[in-house]
Amino acid sequence: MVRYKNRYITVELLATIPENKPLKLKSKVLHDTLLDKIQHMHGDFGAAAVRNGFLTKYCNENTRIAILRSRHGPHQFVTSTIPFITKIGGLPITLRTLHVGATMKHSFKFILKHQRSYLDKMWSKLKTDEERRDLEKAVMDFTKTDVSINIDNIG
């Protein structure tokens, strides 16, 4: 039996929509847009290499962060295509690669650290403790995933 190595690519979705509004984007639309762009840039070989094992594992509308899974090797086709995405589902969006890791656990650790720094930056702009709690609840919510992960076990 052969073990297939995967790479988990953490991307940030940068949109022109204000940050306090959630992004209405389904993970299937993101997945299909990336596959179409890979087909366009790398041809049939790139699309066929990536298609097997390519999956959008996590997509959060509030934090605008997604995790893509690809096989080790063809993940380079995915990472080279990400900067050229300009529209997803009719929305003008730019993708920025934040992290490439070997496991989901390390990707979620990175997201946790990234979200903490985002919270520190945004808390100074909020006036009440209730607004701060609501923001923390929305940002640190990992339940909008296709995988269930216990955040307490990360660390």
Coordinates of N, CA, C and O in Angstrom, one line a residue:
M1 N 0.8 -1.2 0.0 CA 0.0 0.0 0.0 C 0.9 1.2 0.0 O 1.9 1.3 0.7
V2 N 0.5 2.2 -0.8 CA 1.3 3.4 -0.9 C 0.7 4.5 -0.1 O -0.5 4.7 -0.1
R3 N 1.5 5.3 0.6 CA 1.1 6.4 1.4 C 1.2 7.7 0.6 O 2.2 8.0 0.0
Y4 N 0.1 8.4 0.5 CA 0.1 9.6 -0.3 C 0.2 10.8 0.7 O -0.5 10.9 1.7
K5 N 1.2 11.6 0.4 CA 1.4 12.8 1.2 C 0.5 13.9 0.7 O 0.4 14.1 -0.5
N6 N 0.0 14.7 1.6 CA -0.8 15.9 1.3 C -0.2 17.1 1.8 O 0.6 17.1 2.7
R7 N -0.6 18.2 1.2 CA -0.2 19.6 1.6 C -1.5 20.3 1.8 O -2.4 20.3 1.0
Y8 N -1.5 21.1 2.9 CA -2.7 21.9 3.3 C -2.3 23.4 3.1 O -1.4 23.9 3.7
I9 N -3.0 24.0 2.2 CA -2.6 25.4 1.8 C -3.7 26.3 2.5 O -4.9 26.2 2.2
T10 N -3.2 27.2 3.4 CA -4.1 28.1 4.0 C -4.1 29.4 3.3 O -3.0 30.0 3.0
V11 N -5.2 29.9 2.8 CA -5.3 31.1 2.0 C -6.3 32.1 2.7 O -7.2 31.7 3.4
E12 N -6.0 33.4 2.4 CA -6.9 34.4 2.9 C -7.6 35.0 1.7 O -7.0 35.3 0.7
L13 N -8.9 35.2 1.9 CA -9.7 35.8 0.8 C -9.8 37.3 1.0 O -10.5 37.7 2.0
L14 N -9.3 38.1 0.2 CA -9.3 39.5 0.3 C -10.3 40.1 -0.7 O -10.2 40.0 -1.9
A15 N -11.4 40.6 -0.1 CA -12.5 41.1 -1.0 C -12.7 42.6 -0.7 O -12.3 43.2 0.3
T16 N -13.5 43.2 -1.6 CA -13.8 44.6 -1.5 C -15.0 44.9 -0.5 O -15.3 46.0 -0.2
I17 N -15.6 43.8 -0.1 CA -16.7 43.9 0.9 C -16.1 44.3 2.2 O -15.1 43.8 2.6
P18 N -16.8 45.2 3.0 CA -16.3 45.6 4.3 C -16.1 44.4 5.2 O -16.7 43.4 5.1
E19 N -15.1 44.5 6.1 CA -14.6 43.4 6.9 C -15.6 42.9 7.9 O -15.6 41.7 8.3
N20 N -16.6 43.7 8.3 CA -17.5 43.3 9.3 C -18.7 42.5 8.7 O -19.5 42.0 9.5
K21 N -18.8 42.4 7.4 CA -19.8 41.6 6.8 C -19.3 40.3 6.3 O -18.2 40.2 5.8
P22 N -20.0 39.2 6.6 CA -19.5 37.9 6.2 C -19.5 37.7 4.6 O -20.4 38.3 4.0
L23 N -18.6 37.0 4.1 CA -18.5 36.7 2.7 C -19.4 35.6 2.4 O -19.3 34.5 2.9
K24 N -20.3 35.8 1.4 CA -21.2 34.7 1.0 C -20.6 33.9 -0.1 O -20.7 34.1 -1.3
L25 N -19.8 32.9 0.4 CA -19.0 32.1 -0.6 C -19.0 30.7 -0.1 O -18.7 30.4 1.0
K26 N -19.4 29.8 -1.0 CA -19.4 28.4 -0.7 C -18.1 27.8 -1.1 O -17.4 28.2 -2.0
S27 N -17.7 26.7 -0.4 CA -16.4 26.1 -0.6 C -16.4 25.4 -2.0 O -15.3 25.4 -2.6
K28 N -17.5 25.0 -2.5 CA -17.6 24.4 -3.8 C -17.2 25.4 -4.9 O -16.5 25.0 -5.9
V29 N -17.7 26.6 -4.8 CA -17.4 27.7 -5.8 C -15.9 28.0 -5.8 O -15.3 28.1 -6.9
L30 N -15.3 28.1 -4.6 CA -13.8 28.3 -4.5 C -13.1 27.1 -5.2 O -12.1 27.3 -5.9
H31 N -13.5 25.9 -4.9 CA -12.9 24.7 -5.4 C -12.9 24.7 -7.0 O -11.9 24.5 -7.6
D32 N -14.1 25.0 -7.5 CA -14.3 24.9 -9.0 C -13.5 26.1 -9.6 O -12.9 25.9 -10.7
T33 N -13.5 27.2 -9.0 CA -12.7 28.4 -9.6 C -11.3 28.1 -9.7 O -10.6 28.3 -10.7
L34 N -10.7 27.5 -8.6 CA -9.3 27.1 -8.6 C -9.0 26.1 -9.7 O -8.0 26.2 -10.4
L35 N -9.8 25.1 -9.8 CA -9.6 24.0 -10.8 C -9.7 24.6 -12.2 O -8.8 24.2 -13.1
D36 N -10.6 25.5 -12.5 CA -10.7 26.2 -13.8 C -9.4 27.0 -14.1 O -8.9 26.9 -15.2
K37 N -8.9 27.7 -13.1 CA -7.7 28.5 -13.3 C -6.5 27.7 -13.5 O -5.6 28.0 -14.3
I38 N -6.4 26.5 -12.8 CA -5.3 25.6 -13.0 C -5.4 25.0 -14.4 O -4.3 24.9 -15.1
Q39 N -6.5 24.7 -14.8 CA -6.7 24.2 -16.2 C -6.3 25.2 -17.2 O -5.6 24.9 -18.2
H40 N -6.6 26.5 -17.0 CA -6.2 27.5 -17.9 C -4.7 27.8 -17.9 O -4.1 28.0 -19.0
M41 N -4.1 27.8 -16.7 CA -2.7 28.1 -16.7 C -1.7 26.9 -16.9 O -0.7 27.1 -17.6
H42 N -2.1 25.7 -16.5 CA -1.2 24.6 -16.6 C -1.7 23.5 -17.5 O -1.0 22.5 -17.6
G43 N -2.8 23.7 -18.1 CA -3.3 22.8 -19.1 C -3.9 21.5 -18.5 O -4.1 21.4 -17.3
D44 N -4.0 20.5 -19.4 CA -4.6 19.2 -19.0 C -3.7 18.5 -18.0 O -4.2 17.9 -17.1
F45 N -2.4 18.6 -18.2 CA -1.5 17.9 -17.3 C -1.7 18.4 -15.8 O -1.8 17.7 -14.9
G46 N -1.7 19.8 -15.7 CA -1.8 20.4 -14.4 C -3.1 20.1 -13.7 O -3.2 19.7 -12.5
A47 N -4.2 20.2 -14.5 CA -5.6 19.9 -14.0 C -5.7 18.5 -13.6 O -6.3 18.2 -12.5
A48 N -5.2 17.5 -14.4 CA -5.3 16.1 -14.0 C -4.5 15.8 -12.8 O -4.9 15.0 -12.0
A49 N -3.3 16.4 -12.7 CA -2.4 16.1 -11.5 C -3.1 16.6 -10.2 O -3.0 16.0 -9.2
V50 N -3.7 17.8 -10.3 CA -4.3 18.4 -9.1 C -5.6 17.8 -8.7 O -5.9 17.6 -7.6
R51 N -6.4 17.4 -9.7 CA -7.8 17.0 -9.5 C -7.9 15.8 -8.5 O -8.8 15.8 -7.7
N52 N -7.0 14.9 -8.6 CA -7.0 13.7 -7.7 C -6.5 14.1 -6.3 O -5.3 14.4 -6.2
G53 N -7.3 14.2 -5.4 CA -6.9 14.6 -4.0 C -7.1 16.0 -3.7 O -6.8 16.4 -2.6
F54 N -7.6 16.8 -4.6 CA -7.8 18.3 -4.3 C -9.1 18.5 -3.7 O -10.2 18.0 -4.1
L55 N -9.1 19.2 -2.5 CA -10.4 19.4 -1.8 C -10.3 20.7 -1.0 O -9.2 21.1 -0.5
T56 N -11.4 21.4 -0.8 CA -11.5 22.5 0.0 C -12.0 22.0 1.4 O -13.1 21.6 1.6
K57 N -11.1 22.0 2.4 CA -11.4 21.4 3.7 C -12.0 22.3 4.6 O -12.8 21.9 5.5
Y58 N -11.8 23.6 4.5 CA -12.3 24.6 5.5 C -12.5 25.9 4.7 O -11.6 26.3 4.0
C59 N -13.6 26.5 5.0 CA -13.9 27.8 4.4 C -14.8 28.6 5.4 O -15.9 28.2 5.6
N60 N -14.3 29.6 6.0 CA -15.0 30.4 7.0 C -15.4 31.8 6.4 O -14.5 32.5 5.9
E61 N -16.7 32.1 6.4 CA -17.2 33.3 5.8 C -16.8 34.5 6.6 O -16.6 35.6 6.1
N62 N -16.7 34.4 7.9 CA -16.5 35.5 8.8 C -15.0 35.9 8.8 O -14.7 37.1 8.7
T63 N -14.1 34.9 8.9 CA -12.7 35.2 9.0 C -12.1 35.3 7.6 O -10.9 35.8 7.5
R64 N -12.7 34.8 6.6 CA -12.3 34.9 5.2 C -11.0 34.1 5.0 O -10.0 34.5 4.4
I65 N -10.9 32.9 5.7 CA -9.8 32.0 5.6 C -10.3 30.7 5.1 O -11.3 30.2 5.5
A66 N -9.5 30.0 4.2 CA -9.8 28.7 3.7 C -8.6 27.8 3.7 O -7.5 28.3 3.6
I67 N -8.8 26.5 3.8 CA -7.8 25.6 3.8 C -8.0 24.6 2.6 O -9.1 24.1 2.5
L68 N -7.1 24.5 1.7 CA -7.2 23.6 0.6 C -6.2 22.4 0.7 O -5.1 22.6 1.2
R69 N -6.7 21.3 0.4 CA -5.8 20.1 0.5 C -5.5 19.6 -1.0 O -6.3 19.6 -1.8
S70 N -4.2 19.4 -1.1 CA -3.7 18.9 -2.4 C -2.6 17.9 -2.2 O -2.0 17.8 -1.1
R71 N -2.4 17.0 -3.1 CA -1.3 16.0 -3.0 C 0.0 16.7 -3.1 O 0.2 17.8 -3.7
H72 N 1.0 16.1 -2.4 CA 2.4 16.7 -2.4 C 2.9 16.5 -3.8 O 2.8 15.4 -4.4
G73 N 3.5 17.5 -4.4 CA 3.9 17.5 -5.8 C 3.0 18.4 -6.6 O 3.4 19.6 -6.9
P74 N 1.8 18.0 -6.9 CA 0.9 18.8 -7.6 C 0.4 20.1 -6.8 O -0.2 21.0 -7.4
H75 N 0.8 20.1 -5.5 CA 0.4 21.3 -4.7 C 1.1 22.6 -5.3 O 0.6 23.7 -5.1
Q76 N 2.2 22.4 -6.0 CA 2.9 23.5 -6.6 C 2.1 24.1 -7.7 O 2.2 25.3 -7.9
F77 N 1.3 23.3 -8.4 CA 0.4 23.9 -9.4 C -0.7 24.8 -8.7 O -1.0 25.9 -9.2
V78 N -1.1 24.4 -7.6 CA -2.2 25.1 -6.9 C -1.6 26.4 -6.3 O -2.1 27.5 -6.5
T79 N -0.4 26.3 -5.7 CA 0.2 27.5 -5.1 C 0.7 28.6 -6.2 O 0.6 29.7 -5.9
S80 N 1.0 28.1 -7.3 CA 1.4 29.0 -8.4 C 0.2 29.7 -9.0 O 0.3 30.7 -9.6
T81 N -1.0 29.1 -8.9 CA -2.2 29.6 -9.5 C -2.9 30.6 -8.6 O -3.6 31.5 -9.1
I82 N -2.8 30.4 -7.3 CA -3.5 31.2 -6.4 C -3.4 32.7 -6.6 O -4.4 33.4 -6.5
P83 N -2.2 33.3 -6.8 CA -2.2 34.8 -7.0 C -2.9 35.3 -8.2 O -3.2 36.5 -8.3
F84 N -3.2 34.5 -9.2 CA -3.9 34.9 -10.4 C -5.4 34.9 -10.3 O -6.1 35.2 -11.3
I85 N -6.0 34.5 -9.2 CA -7.4 34.4 -9.1 C -7.9 35.9 -8.8 O -7.4 36.5 -7.9
T86 N -8.8 36.4 -9.6 CA -9.3 37.7 -9.4 C -10.8 37.8 -9.1 O -11.3 38.8 -8.6
K87 N -11.5 36.7 -9.5 CA -13.0 36.7 -9.2 C -13.4 35.3 -8.8 O -13.0 34.3 -9.4
I88 N -14.3 35.2 -7.8 CA -14.8 33.9 -7.4 C -16.3 34.1 -7.2 O -16.8 34.9 -6.4
G89 N -17.1 33.4 -8.0 CA -18.5 33.5 -7.9 C -19.1 34.9 -8.2 O -20.0 35.3 -7.6
G90 N -18.4 35.7 -9.1 CA -18.9 37.0 -9.4 C -18.3 38.1 -8.5 O -18.5 39.3 -8.8
L91 N -17.7 37.7 -7.4 CA -17.2 38.7 -6.5 C -15.7 39.0 -6.8 O -14.9 38.0 -7.0
P92 N -15.3 40.2 -6.8 CA -13.9 40.5 -7.0 C -13.1 40.2 -5.8 O -13.2 40.8 -4.7
I93 N -12.3 39.1 -5.8 CA -11.6 38.6 -4.7 C -10.1 38.3 -5.1 O -9.9 37.8 -6.2
T94 N -9.3 38.6 -4.2 CA -7.8 38.2 -4.3 C -7.5 37.2 -3.3 O -7.9 37.4 -2.1
L95 N -6.8 36.2 -3.6 CA -6.3 35.2 -2.7 C -4.9 35.4 -2.3 O -4.0 35.7 -3.1
R96 N -4.6 35.3 -1.0 CA -3.2 35.4 -0.5 C -2.9 34.2 0.3 O -3.6 33.8 1.2
T97 N -1.8 33.5 -0.1 CA -1.3 32.3 0.6 C -0.7 32.7 1.9 O 0.2 33.5 2.0
L98 N -1.2 32.1 3.0 CA -0.7 32.4 4.3 C 0.3 31.4 4.8 O 1.3 31.7 5.4
H99 N 0.0 30.1 4.5 CA 0.7 29.0 5.1 C 0.6 27.7 4.2 O -0.5 27.5 3.7
V100 N 1.6 27.0 4.1 CA 1.6 25.6 3.4 C 2.1 24.7 4.5 O 3.3 24.8 4.9
G101 N 1.3 23.7 4.9 CA 1.7 22.8 5.9 C 1.4 21.3 5.5 O 0.7 21.1 4.5
A102 N 2.0 20.4 6.3 CA 1.8 19.0 6.0 C 0.6 18.4 6.6 O 0.2 17.3 6.2
T103 N 0.1 19.0 7.7 CA -1.0 18.4 8.4 C -2.1 19.5 8.7 O -1.8 20.7 8.7
M104 N -3.3 19.0 8.9 CA -4.4 19.9 9.2 C -4.2 20.6 10.6 O -4.5 21.7 10.8
K105 N -3.6 19.8 11.5 CA -3.3 20.3 12.8 C -2.4 21.5 12.8 O -2.7 22.5 13.4
H106 N -1.3 21.5 12.0 CA -0.4 22.6 11.9 C -1.1 23.8 11.2 O -0.8 24.9 11.5
S107 N -2.0 23.5 10.2 CA -2.7 24.6 9.6 C -3.6 25.3 10.6 O -3.7 26.5 10.6
F108 N -4.3 24.5 11.4 CA -5.2 25.2 12.4 C -4.4 25.9 13.5 O -4.9 26.9 14.0
K109 N -3.2 25.4 13.8 CA -2.4 26.1 14.8 C -2.0 27.5 14.2 O -2.0 28.5 14.9
F110 N -1.6 27.5 12.9 CA -1.3 28.7 12.2 C -2.5 29.7 12.2 O -2.3 30.9 12.5
I111 N -3.7 29.2 11.9 CA -4.9 30.0 11.8 C -5.2 30.6 13.2 O -5.5 31.8 13.3
L112 N -5.0 29.8 14.2 CA -5.2 30.2 15.6 C -4.3 31.4 15.9 O -4.8 32.4 16.5
K113 N -3.0 31.3 15.6 CA -2.1 32.4 15.9 C -2.4 33.6 15.0 O -2.4 34.7 15.5
H114 N -2.8 33.4 13.8 CA -3.2 34.5 12.9 C -4.4 35.2 13.4 O -4.5 36.4 13.3
Q115 N -5.4 34.5 13.8 CA -6.6 35.1 14.3 C -6.4 35.8 15.6 O -7.0 36.9 15.8
R116 N -5.5 35.3 16.5 CA -5.2 36.1 17.7 C -4.6 37.4 17.4 O -5.0 38.4 18.0
S117 N -3.7 37.5 16.4 CA -3.1 38.8 16.0 C -4.2 39.7 15.4 O -4.2 40.9 15.6
Y118 N -5.1 39.1 14.7 CA -6.2 39.9 14.1 C -7.1 40.5 15.2 O -7.5 41.6 15.1
L119 N -7.4 39.7 16.2 CA -8.2 40.1 17.3 C -7.6 41.3 18.1 O -8.2 42.2 18.4
D120 N -6.3 41.1 18.3 CA -5.5 42.2 19.0 C -5.6 43.5 18.3 O -5.7 44.6 18.8
K121 N -5.6 43.4 16.9 CA -5.6 44.6 16.1 C -7.0 45.2 16.1 O -7.2 46.5 16.2
M122 N -8.1 44.4 16.1 CA -9.4 44.9 16.0 C -10.0 45.3 17.3 O -10.9 46.1 17.3
W123 N -9.5 44.8 18.4 CA -10.1 45.1 19.7 C -10.0 46.6 20.1 O -10.8 47.2 20.7
S124 N -9.0 47.3 19.6 CA -8.8 48.7 19.9 C -9.9 49.5 19.2 O -10.2 50.6 19.6
K125 N -10.5 49.0 18.1 CA -11.5 49.7 17.4 C -12.9 49.6 18.0 O -13.8 50.3 17.7
L126 N -13.1 48.6 18.9 CA -14.4 48.3 19.5 C -14.6 49.0 20.8 O -13.6 49.1 21.6
K127 N -15.8 49.4 21.1 CA -16.0 50.2 22.3 C -16.5 49.4 23.5 O -16.1 49.7 24.6
T128 N -17.4 48.5 23.3 CA -18.0 47.7 24.4 C -17.4 46.3 24.5 O -16.9 45.8 23.6
D129 N -17.5 45.8 25.7 CA -17.1 44.4 25.9 C -18.0 43.4 25.2 O -17.5 42.3 24.8
E130 N -19.2 43.7 25.0 CA -20.1 42.8 24.3 C -19.7 42.7 22.8 O -19.7 41.6 22.3
E131 N -19.3 43.8 22.2 CA -18.8 43.8 20.8 C -17.6 43.0 20.7 O -17.4 42.2 19.8
R132 N -16.7 43.1 21.7 CA -15.5 42.3 21.7 C -15.7 40.9 21.9 O -15.1 40.0 21.2
R133 N -16.7 40.5 22.7 CA -17.0 39.0 22.9 C -17.6 38.5 21.6 O -17.3 37.4 21.2
D134 N -18.5 39.3 21.0 CA -19.1 38.8 19.7 C -18.1 38.7 18.6 O -18.1 37.7 17.8
L135 N -17.1 39.6 18.5 CA -16.1 39.5 17.5 C -15.2 38.3 17.8 O -14.9 37.5 16.9
E136 N -14.8 38.0 19.1 CA -14.0 36.9 19.4 C -14.7 35.6 19.1 O -14.1 34.6 18.6
K137 N -16.0 35.5 19.4 CA -16.8 34.3 19.1 C -16.8 34.1 17.6 O -16.7 32.9 17.2
A138 N -17.0 35.1 16.8 CA -17.1 34.9 15.3 C -15.7 34.5 14.7 O -15.6 33.7 13.9
V139 N -14.7 35.2 15.2 CA -13.3 34.9 14.7 C -12.8 33.6 15.1 O -12.2 32.9 14.3
M140 N -13.0 33.2 16.3 CA -12.4 31.9 16.8 C -13.3 30.7 16.6 O -13.1 29.7 17.2
D141 N -14.3 30.9 15.8 CA -15.3 29.8 15.6 C -14.7 28.9 14.4 O -14.6 29.3 13.3
F142 N -14.4 27.7 14.8 CA -13.9 26.7 13.9 C -14.9 25.7 13.5 O -14.6 24.6 13.0
T143 N -16.2 25.9 13.8 CA -17.2 24.9 13.5 C -17.7 24.9 12.1 O -18.4 24.0 11.7
K144 N -17.4 25.9 11.3 CA -17.9 26.0 9.9 C -16.9 25.2 9.0 O -16.5 25.7 8.0
T145 N -16.5 24.0 9.5 CA -15.6 23.2 8.7 C -16.2 22.0 8.2 O -17.3 21.6 8.7
D146 N -15.5 21.3 7.3 CA -15.9 20.0 6.8 C -15.3 18.9 7.7 O -15.7 17.8 7.6
V147 N -14.4 19.3 8.6 CA -13.8 18.4 9.5 C -14.1 18.9 10.9 O -14.1 20.1 11.2
S148 N -14.3 18.0 11.8 CA -14.4 18.4 13.2 C -13.1 18.3 13.9 O -12.4 17.3 13.8
I149 N -12.7 19.4 14.5 CA -11.4 19.5 15.2 C -11.6 20.1 16.6 O -12.4 21.1 16.7
N150 N -11.0 19.6 17.6 CA -11.0 20.1 18.9 C -9.9 21.1 19.1 O -8.7 20.7 19.1
I151 N -10.2 22.4 19.3 CA -9.2 23.4 19.4 C -8.4 23.2 20.7 O -7.2 23.6 20.8
D152 N -9.0 22.6 21.7 CA -8.3 22.5 23.0 C -7.1 21.5 22.9 O -6.1 21.6 23.6
N153 N -7.1 20.6 21.9 CA -6.1 19.6 21.7 C -4.9 20.2 20.9 O -3.9 19.6 20.8
I154 N -5.1 21.4 20.3 CA -4.0 22.0 19.6 C -3.1 22.8 20.5 O -3.6 23.6 21.3
G155 N -1.9 22.6 20.4 CA -1.0 23.4 21.2 C 0.1 22.7 21.6 O 1.2 22.6 21.8

